[in-house]
mmCIF file of C-alpha atoms in Angstrom:
data_model
loop_
_atom_site.group_PDB
_atom_site.id
_atom_site.type_symbol
_atom_site.label_atom_id
_atom_site.label_comp_id
_atom_site.label_asym_id
_atom_site.label_seq_id
_atom_site.Cartn_x
_atom_site.Cartn_y
_atom_site.Cartn_z
ATOM 1 C CA UNK V 501 79.621 131.174 56.293
ATOM 2 C CA UNK V 502 75.869 130.712 57.703
ATOM 3 C CA UNK V 503 75.716 131.741 61.416
ATOM 4 C CA UNK V 504 72.967 129.739 63.235
ATOM 5 C CA UNK V 505 71.178 131.462 66.260
ATOM 6 C CA UNK V 506 68.759 129.968 68.589
ATOM 7 C CA UNK V 507 66.358 132.884 69.347
ATOM 8 C CA UNK V 508 63.734 132.420 72.310
ATOM 9 C CA UNK V 509 60.509 134.970 72.409
ATOM 10 C CA UNK V 510 60.250 136.508 75.697
ATOM 11 C CA UNK V 511 57.745 139.261 76.753
ATOM 12 C CA UNK V 512 60.042 142.288 77.624
ATOM 13 C CA UNK V 513 58.645 144.506 80.585
ATOM 14 C CA UNK V 514 59.528 148.159 80.121
ATOM 15 C CA UNK V 515 59.591 149.979 83.311
ATOM 16 C CA UNK V 516 57.799 153.240 83.672
ATOM 17 C CA UNK V 517 59.948 154.681 86.326
ATOM 18 C CA UNK V 518 63.484 154.328 84.988
ATOM 19 C CA UNK V 519 65.321 155.310 88.492
ATOM 20 C CA UNK V 520 64.370 155.976 91.609
ATOM 21 C CA UNK V 521 66.399 156.677 95.060
ATOM 22 C CA UNK V 522 67.884 159.114 97.268
ATOM 23 C CA UNK V 523 70.156 161.131 95.517
ATOM 24 C CA UNK V 524 73.182 162.091 96.952
ATOM 25 C CA UNK V 525 72.733 158.863 98.812
ATOM 26 C CA UNK V 526 73.488 159.883 102.197
ATOM 27 C CA UNK V 527 70.600 162.686 101.753
ATOM 28 C CA UNK V 528 66.756 162.494 102.669
ATOM 29 C CA UNK V 529 66.160 163.941 98.697
ATOM 30 C CA UNK V 530 64.449 161.546 96.480
ATOM 31 C CA UNK V 531 64.781 161.444 92.767
ATOM 32 C CA UNK V 532 62.142 159.726 90.692
ATOM 33 C CA UNK V 533 62.654 159.419 87.006
ATOM 34 C CA UNK V 534 59.365 158.881 85.253
ATOM 35 C CA UNK V 535 59.639 157.973 81.459
ATOM 36 C CA UNK V 536 55.897 156.965 80.696
ATOM 37 C CA UNK V 537 52.393 156.907 81.893
ATOM 38 C CA UNK V 538 51.456 153.287 80.900
ATOM 39 C CA UNK V 539 49.021 150.795 83.390
ATOM 40 C CA UNK V 540 51.593 150.028 85.961
ATOM 41 C CA UNK V 541 53.299 153.492 86.387
ATOM 42 C CA UNK V 542 51.155 154.534 89.273
ATOM 43 C CA UNK V 543 51.800 151.234 91.224
ATOM 44 C CA UNK V 544 55.611 151.757 90.531
ATOM 45 C CA UNK V 545 55.589 155.047 92.022
ATOM 46 C CA UNK V 546 53.604 153.945 94.744
ATOM 47 C CA UNK V 547 55.924 150.850 95.706
ATOM 48 C CA UNK V 548 58.923 152.932 95.359
ATOM 49 C CA UNK V 549 58.209 155.845 97.771
ATOM 50 C CA UNK V 550 56.958 152.969 100.297
ATOM 51 C CA UNK V 551 60.199 151.248 99.856
ATOM 52 C CA UNK V 552 62.232 154.742 100.314
ATOM 53 C CA UNK V 553 59.974 155.671 103.358
ATOM 54 C CA UNK V 554 60.912 152.454 105.257
ATOM 55 C CA UNK V 555 64.598 153.199 104.355
ATOM 56 C CA UNK V 556 64.639 156.873 106.037
ATOM 57 C CA UNK V 557 62.584 160.001 105.949
ATOM 58 C CA UNK V 558 61.878 161.445 102.803
ATOM 59 C CA UNK V 559 62.646 165.525 102.793
ATOM 60 C CA UNK V 560 62.041 166.116 99.397
ATOM 61 C CA UNK V 561 61.255 164.668 96.196
ATOM 62 C CA UNK V 562 62.134 165.438 92.395
ATOM 63 C CA UNK V 563 59.958 164.120 90.069
ATOM 64 C CA UNK V 564 61.776 164.137 86.492
ATOM 65 C CA UNK V 565 59.127 164.351 83.563
ATOM 66 C CA UNK V 566 61.695 165.583 80.837
ATOM 67 C CA UNK V 567 61.184 164.014 77.889
ATOM 68 C CA UNK V 568 58.417 161.911 79.213
ATOM 69 C CA UNK V 569 55.638 161.999 76.251
ATOM 70 C CA UNK V 570 52.598 161.152 78.435
ATOM 71 C CA UNK V 571 50.415 158.406 78.549
ATOM 72 C CA UNK V 572 47.006 157.272 80.011
ATOM 73 C CA UNK V 573 44.896 160.048 81.576
ATOM 74 C CA UNK V 574 43.667 157.943 84.438
ATOM 75 C CA UNK V 575 47.346 157.093 85.475
ATOM 76 C CA UNK V 576 48.330 160.869 85.509
ATOM 77 C CA UNK V 577 45.615 161.331 87.926
ATOM 78 C CA UNK V 578 46.748 158.570 89.842
ATOM 79 C CA UNK V 579 50.266 159.743 90.138
ATOM 80 C CA UNK V 580 48.906 163.221 90.943
ATOM 81 C CA UNK V 581 46.820 161.460 93.730
ATOM 82 C CA UNK V 582 49.893 160.628 95.838
ATOM 83 C CA UNK V 583 50.860 164.229 96.328
ATOM 84 C CA UNK V 584 48.158 166.351 96.845
ATOM 85 C CA UNK V 585 45.268 166.440 99.414
ATOM 86 C CA UNK V 586 42.297 164.243 99.398
ATOM 87 C CA UNK V 587 39.562 165.913 97.581
ATOM 88 C CA UNK V 588 41.541 168.156 95.368
ATOM 89 C CA UNK V 589 40.548 168.740 91.408
ATOM 90 C CA UNK V 590 43.311 167.288 89.460
ATOM 91 C CA UNK V 591 41.741 167.594 86.085
ATOM 92 C CA UNK V 592 38.825 168.115 84.086
ATOM 93 C CA UNK V 593 38.042 167.271 80.619
ATOM 94 C CA UNK V 594 35.688 168.998 78.111
ATOM 95 C CA UNK V 595 34.729 167.736 74.752
ATOM 96 C CA UNK V 596 31.774 168.256 72.240
ATOM 97 C CA UNK V 597 28.945 167.083 74.440
ATOM 98 C CA UNK V 598 27.518 167.499 77.829
ATOM 99 C CA UNK V 599 28.706 163.748 78.829
ATOM 100 C CA UNK V 600 32.147 164.387 77.776
ATOM 101 C CA UNK V 601 32.646 166.823 80.630
ATOM 102 C CA UNK V 602 34.724 164.941 83.675
ATOM 103 C CA UNK V 603 36.487 165.920 86.679
ATOM 104 C CA UNK V 604 38.892 163.838 88.453
ATOM 105 C CA UNK V 605 39.571 164.401 92.123
ATOM 106 C CA UNK V 606 42.291 162.953 94.498
ATOM 107 C CA UNK V 607 40.719 159.982 96.173
ATOM 108 C CA UNK V 608 43.285 159.119 98.998
ATOM 109 C CA UNK V 609 45.435 161.185 101.497
ATOM 110 C CA UNK V 610 49.292 162.393 100.145
ATOM 111 C CA UNK V 611 51.897 159.765 100.406
ATOM 112 C CA UNK V 612 54.601 161.666 101.537
ATOM 113 C CA UNK V 613 52.766 164.556 103.365
ATOM 114 C CA UNK V 614 54.591 167.997 103.126
ATOM 115 C CA UNK V 615 57.909 166.875 101.703
ATOM 116 C CA UNK V 616 59.134 169.563 99.261
ATOM 117 C CA UNK V 617 58.378 168.637 95.769
ATOM 118 C CA UNK V 618 60.166 169.663 92.199
ATOM 119 C CA UNK V 619 58.705 168.519 88.913
ATOM 120 C CA UNK V 620 61.155 168.828 85.887
ATOM 121 C CA UNK V 621 60.097 169.363 82.685
ATOM 122 C CA UNK V 622 60.780 170.354 78.751
ATOM 123 C CA UNK V 623 59.840 170.510 75.584
ATOM 124 C CA UNK V 624 59.357 166.740 75.366
ATOM 125 C CA UNK V 625 57.047 166.547 78.353
ATOM 126 C CA UNK V 626 53.463 166.274 77.103
ATOM 127 C CA UNK V 627 50.022 165.008 77.795
ATOM 128 C CA UNK V 628 50.041 162.941 81.064
ATOM 129 C CA UNK V 629 53.124 165.054 82.305
ATOM 130 C CA UNK V 630 51.575 168.326 81.753
ATOM 131 C CA UNK V 631 48.454 167.122 83.759
ATOM 132 C CA UNK V 632 50.625 166.194 86.618
ATOM 133 C CA UNK V 633 52.986 169.181 86.544
ATOM 134 C CA UNK V 634 49.678 171.608 86.308
ATOM 135 C CA UNK V 635 47.855 169.906 89.149
ATOM 136 C CA UNK V 636 51.094 170.044 91.558
ATOM 137 C CA UNK V 637 51.731 173.593 90.308
ATOM 138 C CA UNK V 638 47.758 174.690 90.606
ATOM 139 C CA UNK V 639 47.489 173.428 94.234
ATOM 140 C CA UNK V 640 50.970 175.063 95.390
ATOM 141 C CA UNK V 641 52.039 171.773 95.987
ATOM 142 C CA UNK V 642 55.482 171.866 94.290
ATOM 143 C CA UNK V 643 57.651 173.920 92.031
ATOM 144 C CA UNK V 644 58.044 173.158 88.038
ATOM 145 C CA UNK V 645 61.063 173.931 86.785
ATOM 146 C CA UNK V 646 62.898 173.346 83.364
ATOM 147 C CA UNK V 647 61.661 174.534 79.748
ATOM 148 C CA UNK V 648 58.270 175.163 78.271
ATOM 149 C CA UNK V 649 56.353 171.955 77.825
ATOM 150 C CA UNK V 650 55.211 170.502 74.373
ATOM 151 C CA UNK V 651 51.413 171.815 75.289
ATOM 152 C CA UNK V 652 49.362 169.180 73.964
ATOM 153 C CA UNK V 653 46.325 169.363 75.927
ATOM 154 C CA UNK V 654 44.259 166.853 74.137
ATOM 155 C CA UNK V 655 42.268 163.631 75.318
ATOM 156 C CA UNK V 656 42.337 160.816 73.012
ATOM 157 C CA UNK V 657 40.416 157.833 72.553
ATOM 158 C CA UNK V 658 41.503 154.601 71.076
ATOM 159 C CA UNK V 659 38.647 152.779 69.219
ATOM 160 C CA UNK V 660 39.463 149.081 67.956
ATOM 161 C CA UNK V 661 38.441 148.151 64.318
ATOM 162 C CA UNK V 662 38.467 145.006 62.173
ATOM 163 C CA UNK V 663 41.584 143.254 61.347
ATOM 164 C CA UNK V 664 43.067 143.898 64.641
ATOM 165 C CA UNK V 665 43.608 147.778 63.981
ATOM 166 C CA UNK V 666 42.397 150.731 65.741
ATOM 167 C CA UNK V 667 41.982 154.429 65.283
ATOM 168 C CA UNK V 668 42.882 157.163 67.770
ATOM 169 C CA UNK V 669 40.742 160.030 67.924
ATOM 170 C CA UNK V 670 40.671 163.376 69.774
ATOM 171 C CA UNK V 671 37.745 163.652 71.703
ATOM 172 C CA UNK V 672 38.289 166.215 74.584
ATOM 173 C CA UNK V 673 40.607 168.652 75.865
ATOM 174 C CA UNK V 674 42.037 168.455 79.367
ATOM 175 C CA UNK V 675 42.219 171.375 81.890
ATOM 176 C CA UNK V 676 44.551 171.956 84.771
ATOM 177 C CA UNK V 677 42.476 172.879 88.063
ATOM 178 C CA UNK V 678 43.234 176.647 87.484
ATOM 179 C CA UNK V 679 41.344 176.271 83.978
#
């Protein structure tokens, strides 16, 4: 027999922060599982930390970047900005031309103060995940645990083309604060 379905198209919003909360629940330890670095990731982390701070004091944070393939460079900078001191170098990029050299600095005070920080990574952690882990490590802001990350180190630029297509070209390399 023929089955008839009535389908309704909807926009599905995929969250970057798959989980956040105190773990164990009766502790002051926060666990954040960040799965992606799309436009809204920084705001999601900010809102979740604000909400958790309102519940009770935060003593430590586990930022889980395992299996996170990365995403946007400016979003990685925004995430790190929530944890390190204002004015600290987060990442620098260098391409072929002089104009491609850029440095990104923290522009706000850390949200959590001096709470202990652990960043979890593995071989599936790449790109923006490595920028976050590298900046946290280079500023002695936290401890990195896990396996060796993917090791990408590249900045890619998307250029729109005709017929609703685009091309992704590697335009620079990124460097952690220690180089």
